[in-house]
Structure formats: structure tokens, C-alpha cells
PDB file of C-alpha atoms in Angstrom:
ATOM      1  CA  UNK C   1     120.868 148.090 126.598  1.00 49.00           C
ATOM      2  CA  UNK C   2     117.247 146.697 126.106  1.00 51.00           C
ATOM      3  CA  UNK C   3     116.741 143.462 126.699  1.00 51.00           C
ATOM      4  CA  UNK C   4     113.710 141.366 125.214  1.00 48.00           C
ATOM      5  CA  UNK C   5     112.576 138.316 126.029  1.00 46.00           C
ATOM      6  CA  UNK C   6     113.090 135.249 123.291  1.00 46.00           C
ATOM      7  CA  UNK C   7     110.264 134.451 121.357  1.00 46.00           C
ATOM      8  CA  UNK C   8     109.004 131.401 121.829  1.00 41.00           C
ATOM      9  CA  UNK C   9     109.312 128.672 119.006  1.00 40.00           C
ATOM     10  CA  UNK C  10     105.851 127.068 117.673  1.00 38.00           C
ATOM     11  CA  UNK C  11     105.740 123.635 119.201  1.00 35.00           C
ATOM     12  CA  UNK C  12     106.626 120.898 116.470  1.00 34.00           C
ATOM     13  CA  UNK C  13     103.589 118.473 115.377  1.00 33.00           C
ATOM     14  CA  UNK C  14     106.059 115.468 115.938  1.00 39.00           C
ATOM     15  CA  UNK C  15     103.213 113.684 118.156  1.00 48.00           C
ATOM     16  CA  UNK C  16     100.996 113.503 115.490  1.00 67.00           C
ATOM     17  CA  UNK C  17     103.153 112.928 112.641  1.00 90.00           C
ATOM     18  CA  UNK C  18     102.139 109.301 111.436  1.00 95.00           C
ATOM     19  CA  UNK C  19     105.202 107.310 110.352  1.00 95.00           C
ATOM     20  CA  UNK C  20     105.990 103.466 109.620  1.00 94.00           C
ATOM     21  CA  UNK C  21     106.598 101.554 112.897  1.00 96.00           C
ATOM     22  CA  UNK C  22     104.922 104.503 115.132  1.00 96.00           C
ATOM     23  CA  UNK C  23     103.462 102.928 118.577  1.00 96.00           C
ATOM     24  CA  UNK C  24      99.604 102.138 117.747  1.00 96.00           C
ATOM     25  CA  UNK C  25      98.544 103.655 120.676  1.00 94.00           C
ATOM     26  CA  UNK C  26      99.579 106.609 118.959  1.00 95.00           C
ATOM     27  CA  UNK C  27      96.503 106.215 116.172  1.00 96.00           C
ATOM     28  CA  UNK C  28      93.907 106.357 118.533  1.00 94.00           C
ATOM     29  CA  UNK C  29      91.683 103.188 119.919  1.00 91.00           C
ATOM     30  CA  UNK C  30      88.850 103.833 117.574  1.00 93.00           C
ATOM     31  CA  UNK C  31      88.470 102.853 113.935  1.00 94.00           C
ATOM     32  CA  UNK C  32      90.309 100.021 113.887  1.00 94.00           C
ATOM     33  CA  UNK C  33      88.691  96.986 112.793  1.00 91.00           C
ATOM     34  CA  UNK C  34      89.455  93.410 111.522  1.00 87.00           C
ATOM     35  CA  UNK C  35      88.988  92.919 108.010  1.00 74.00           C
ATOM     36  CA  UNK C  36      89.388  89.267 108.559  1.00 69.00           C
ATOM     37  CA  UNK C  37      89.566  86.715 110.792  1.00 62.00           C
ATOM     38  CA  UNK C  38      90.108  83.091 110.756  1.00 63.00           C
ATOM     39  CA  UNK C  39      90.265  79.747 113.373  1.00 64.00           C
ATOM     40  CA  UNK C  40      93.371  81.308 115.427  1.00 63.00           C
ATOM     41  CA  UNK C  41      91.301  82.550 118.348  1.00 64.00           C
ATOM     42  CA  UNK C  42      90.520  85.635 117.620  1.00 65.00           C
ATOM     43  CA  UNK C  43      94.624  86.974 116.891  1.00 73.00           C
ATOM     44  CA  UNK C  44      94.606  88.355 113.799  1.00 85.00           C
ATOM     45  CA  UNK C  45      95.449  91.608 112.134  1.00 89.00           C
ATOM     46  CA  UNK C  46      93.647  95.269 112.791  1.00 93.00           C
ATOM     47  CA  UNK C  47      93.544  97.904 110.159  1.00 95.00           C
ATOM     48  CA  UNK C  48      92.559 101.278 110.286  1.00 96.00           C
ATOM     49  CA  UNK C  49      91.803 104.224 107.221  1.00 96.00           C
ATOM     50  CA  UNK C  50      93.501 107.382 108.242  1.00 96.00           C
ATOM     51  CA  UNK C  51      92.375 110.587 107.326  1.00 94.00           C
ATOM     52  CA  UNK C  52      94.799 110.951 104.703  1.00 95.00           C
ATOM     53  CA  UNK C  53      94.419 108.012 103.072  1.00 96.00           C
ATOM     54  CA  UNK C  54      96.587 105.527 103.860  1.00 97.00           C
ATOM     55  CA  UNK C  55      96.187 102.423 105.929  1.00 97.00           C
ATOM     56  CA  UNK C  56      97.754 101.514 109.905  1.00 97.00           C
ATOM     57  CA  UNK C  57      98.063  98.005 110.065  1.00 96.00           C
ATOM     58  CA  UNK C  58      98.918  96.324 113.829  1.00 95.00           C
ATOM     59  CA  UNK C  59      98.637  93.270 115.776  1.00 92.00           C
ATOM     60  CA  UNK C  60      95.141  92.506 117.198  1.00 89.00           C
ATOM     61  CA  UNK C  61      97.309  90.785 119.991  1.00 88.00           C
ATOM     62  CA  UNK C  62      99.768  93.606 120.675  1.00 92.00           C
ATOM     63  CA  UNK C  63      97.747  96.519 120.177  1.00 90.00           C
ATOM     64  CA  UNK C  64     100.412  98.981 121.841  1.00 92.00           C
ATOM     65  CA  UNK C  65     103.209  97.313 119.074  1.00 95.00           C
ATOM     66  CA  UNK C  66     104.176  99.163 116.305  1.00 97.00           C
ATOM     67  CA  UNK C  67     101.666 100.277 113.198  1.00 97.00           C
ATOM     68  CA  UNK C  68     103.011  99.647 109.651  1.00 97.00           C
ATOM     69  CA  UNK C  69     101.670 102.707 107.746  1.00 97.00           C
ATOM     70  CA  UNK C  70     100.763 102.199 103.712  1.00 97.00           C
ATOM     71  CA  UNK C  71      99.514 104.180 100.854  1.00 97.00           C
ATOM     72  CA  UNK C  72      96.318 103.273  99.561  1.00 97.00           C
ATOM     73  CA  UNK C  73      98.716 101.883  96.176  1.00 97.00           C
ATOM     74  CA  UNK C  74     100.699  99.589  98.734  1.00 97.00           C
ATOM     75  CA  UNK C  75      97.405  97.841 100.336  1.00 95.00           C
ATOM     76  CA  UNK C  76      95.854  97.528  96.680  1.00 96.00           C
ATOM     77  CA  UNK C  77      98.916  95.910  95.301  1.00 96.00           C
ATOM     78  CA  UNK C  78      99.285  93.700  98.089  1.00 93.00           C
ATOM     79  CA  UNK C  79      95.250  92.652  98.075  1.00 93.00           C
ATOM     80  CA  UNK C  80      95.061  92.338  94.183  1.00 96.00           C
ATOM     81  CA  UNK C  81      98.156  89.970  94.642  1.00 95.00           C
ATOM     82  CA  UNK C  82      97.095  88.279  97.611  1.00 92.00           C
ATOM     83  CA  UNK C  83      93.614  87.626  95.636  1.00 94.00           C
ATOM     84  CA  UNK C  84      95.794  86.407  92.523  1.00 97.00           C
ATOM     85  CA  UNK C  85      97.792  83.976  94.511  1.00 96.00           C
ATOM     86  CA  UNK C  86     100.843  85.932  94.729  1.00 95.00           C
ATOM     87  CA  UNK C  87     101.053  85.414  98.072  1.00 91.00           C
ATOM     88  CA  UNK C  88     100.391  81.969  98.604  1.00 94.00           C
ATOM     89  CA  UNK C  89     104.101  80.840  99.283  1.00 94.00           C
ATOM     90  CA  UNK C  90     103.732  82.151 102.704  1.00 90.00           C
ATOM     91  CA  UNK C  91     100.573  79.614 103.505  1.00 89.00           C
ATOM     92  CA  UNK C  92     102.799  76.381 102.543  1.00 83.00           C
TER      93      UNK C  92
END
């Protein structure tokens, strides 16, 4: 009887897979940037494009915390909106 060694298995990409809720730190330091900013001292929200396309959102204050991934559709809707007034329940 011959015996062969197992071939090994191709490592899975899981550490770069980007996913909603995935820690930050995961995306890399660079490219994010604050789109806006207001009197709070500087804590606000970071954004960053990724190369597919859609958009990491995290806390400027907690920039380890989770990322909250969207499409390019999902950041357009919620700008347009935000721009219309949609939004302005959550100011009041």
C-alpha cells in the first residue's frame, strides 16, 4: 500500500472578505476621510470608497469599531434623502 500525502487545501480569502459590521481595522488606515464635520470636536463619521464600489462607513472616535459596508445605491439614496429632508426627524 502507497501512501500519499494529503493535498493541501487553498487557504480561504475570509480575511479579506469585506462584510457589514467587519472590524475597521480590517479596511486598512488609509483612505478614509471625513466628508463632514461639524461643532462636536472633531467626532464625526469616516468614510472610505472601496475598490469595488461600495462605501465603509465607521466612527471617527472608535476607529477599531465595526464598518457598515453600502452599495453605491444605499449611500445615494440615503444622501439624495438626507439633502431632501428625509432625514430631518433625527435632528429634532
Amino acid at each position: 500500500m502507497e501512501f500519499t500525502k494529503p493535498q493541501s487545501r487553498p487557504r480561504t480569502q475570509s480575511h479579506n472578505r469585506v462584510y457589514n459590521g467587519m472590524p475597521a481595522r480590517e479596511l486598512g488606515s488609509e483612505g478614509w476621510h471625513k466628508p463632514w464635520s461639524g461643532g462636536n470636536g472633531g467626532n464625526c463619521l469616516e468614510a472610505m470608497k472601496l475598490a469595488d464600489g461600495r462605501i465603509a462607513v465607521r466612527q471617527s472616535t472608535d476607529p477599531d469599531g465595526p464598518a457598515l459596508i453600502y452599495t453605491p445605491d444605499e449611500m445615494n439614496a440615503f444622501i439624495q434623502g438626507a439633502k431632501a429632508g428625509v432625514a430631518d426627524f433625527l435632528l429634532s
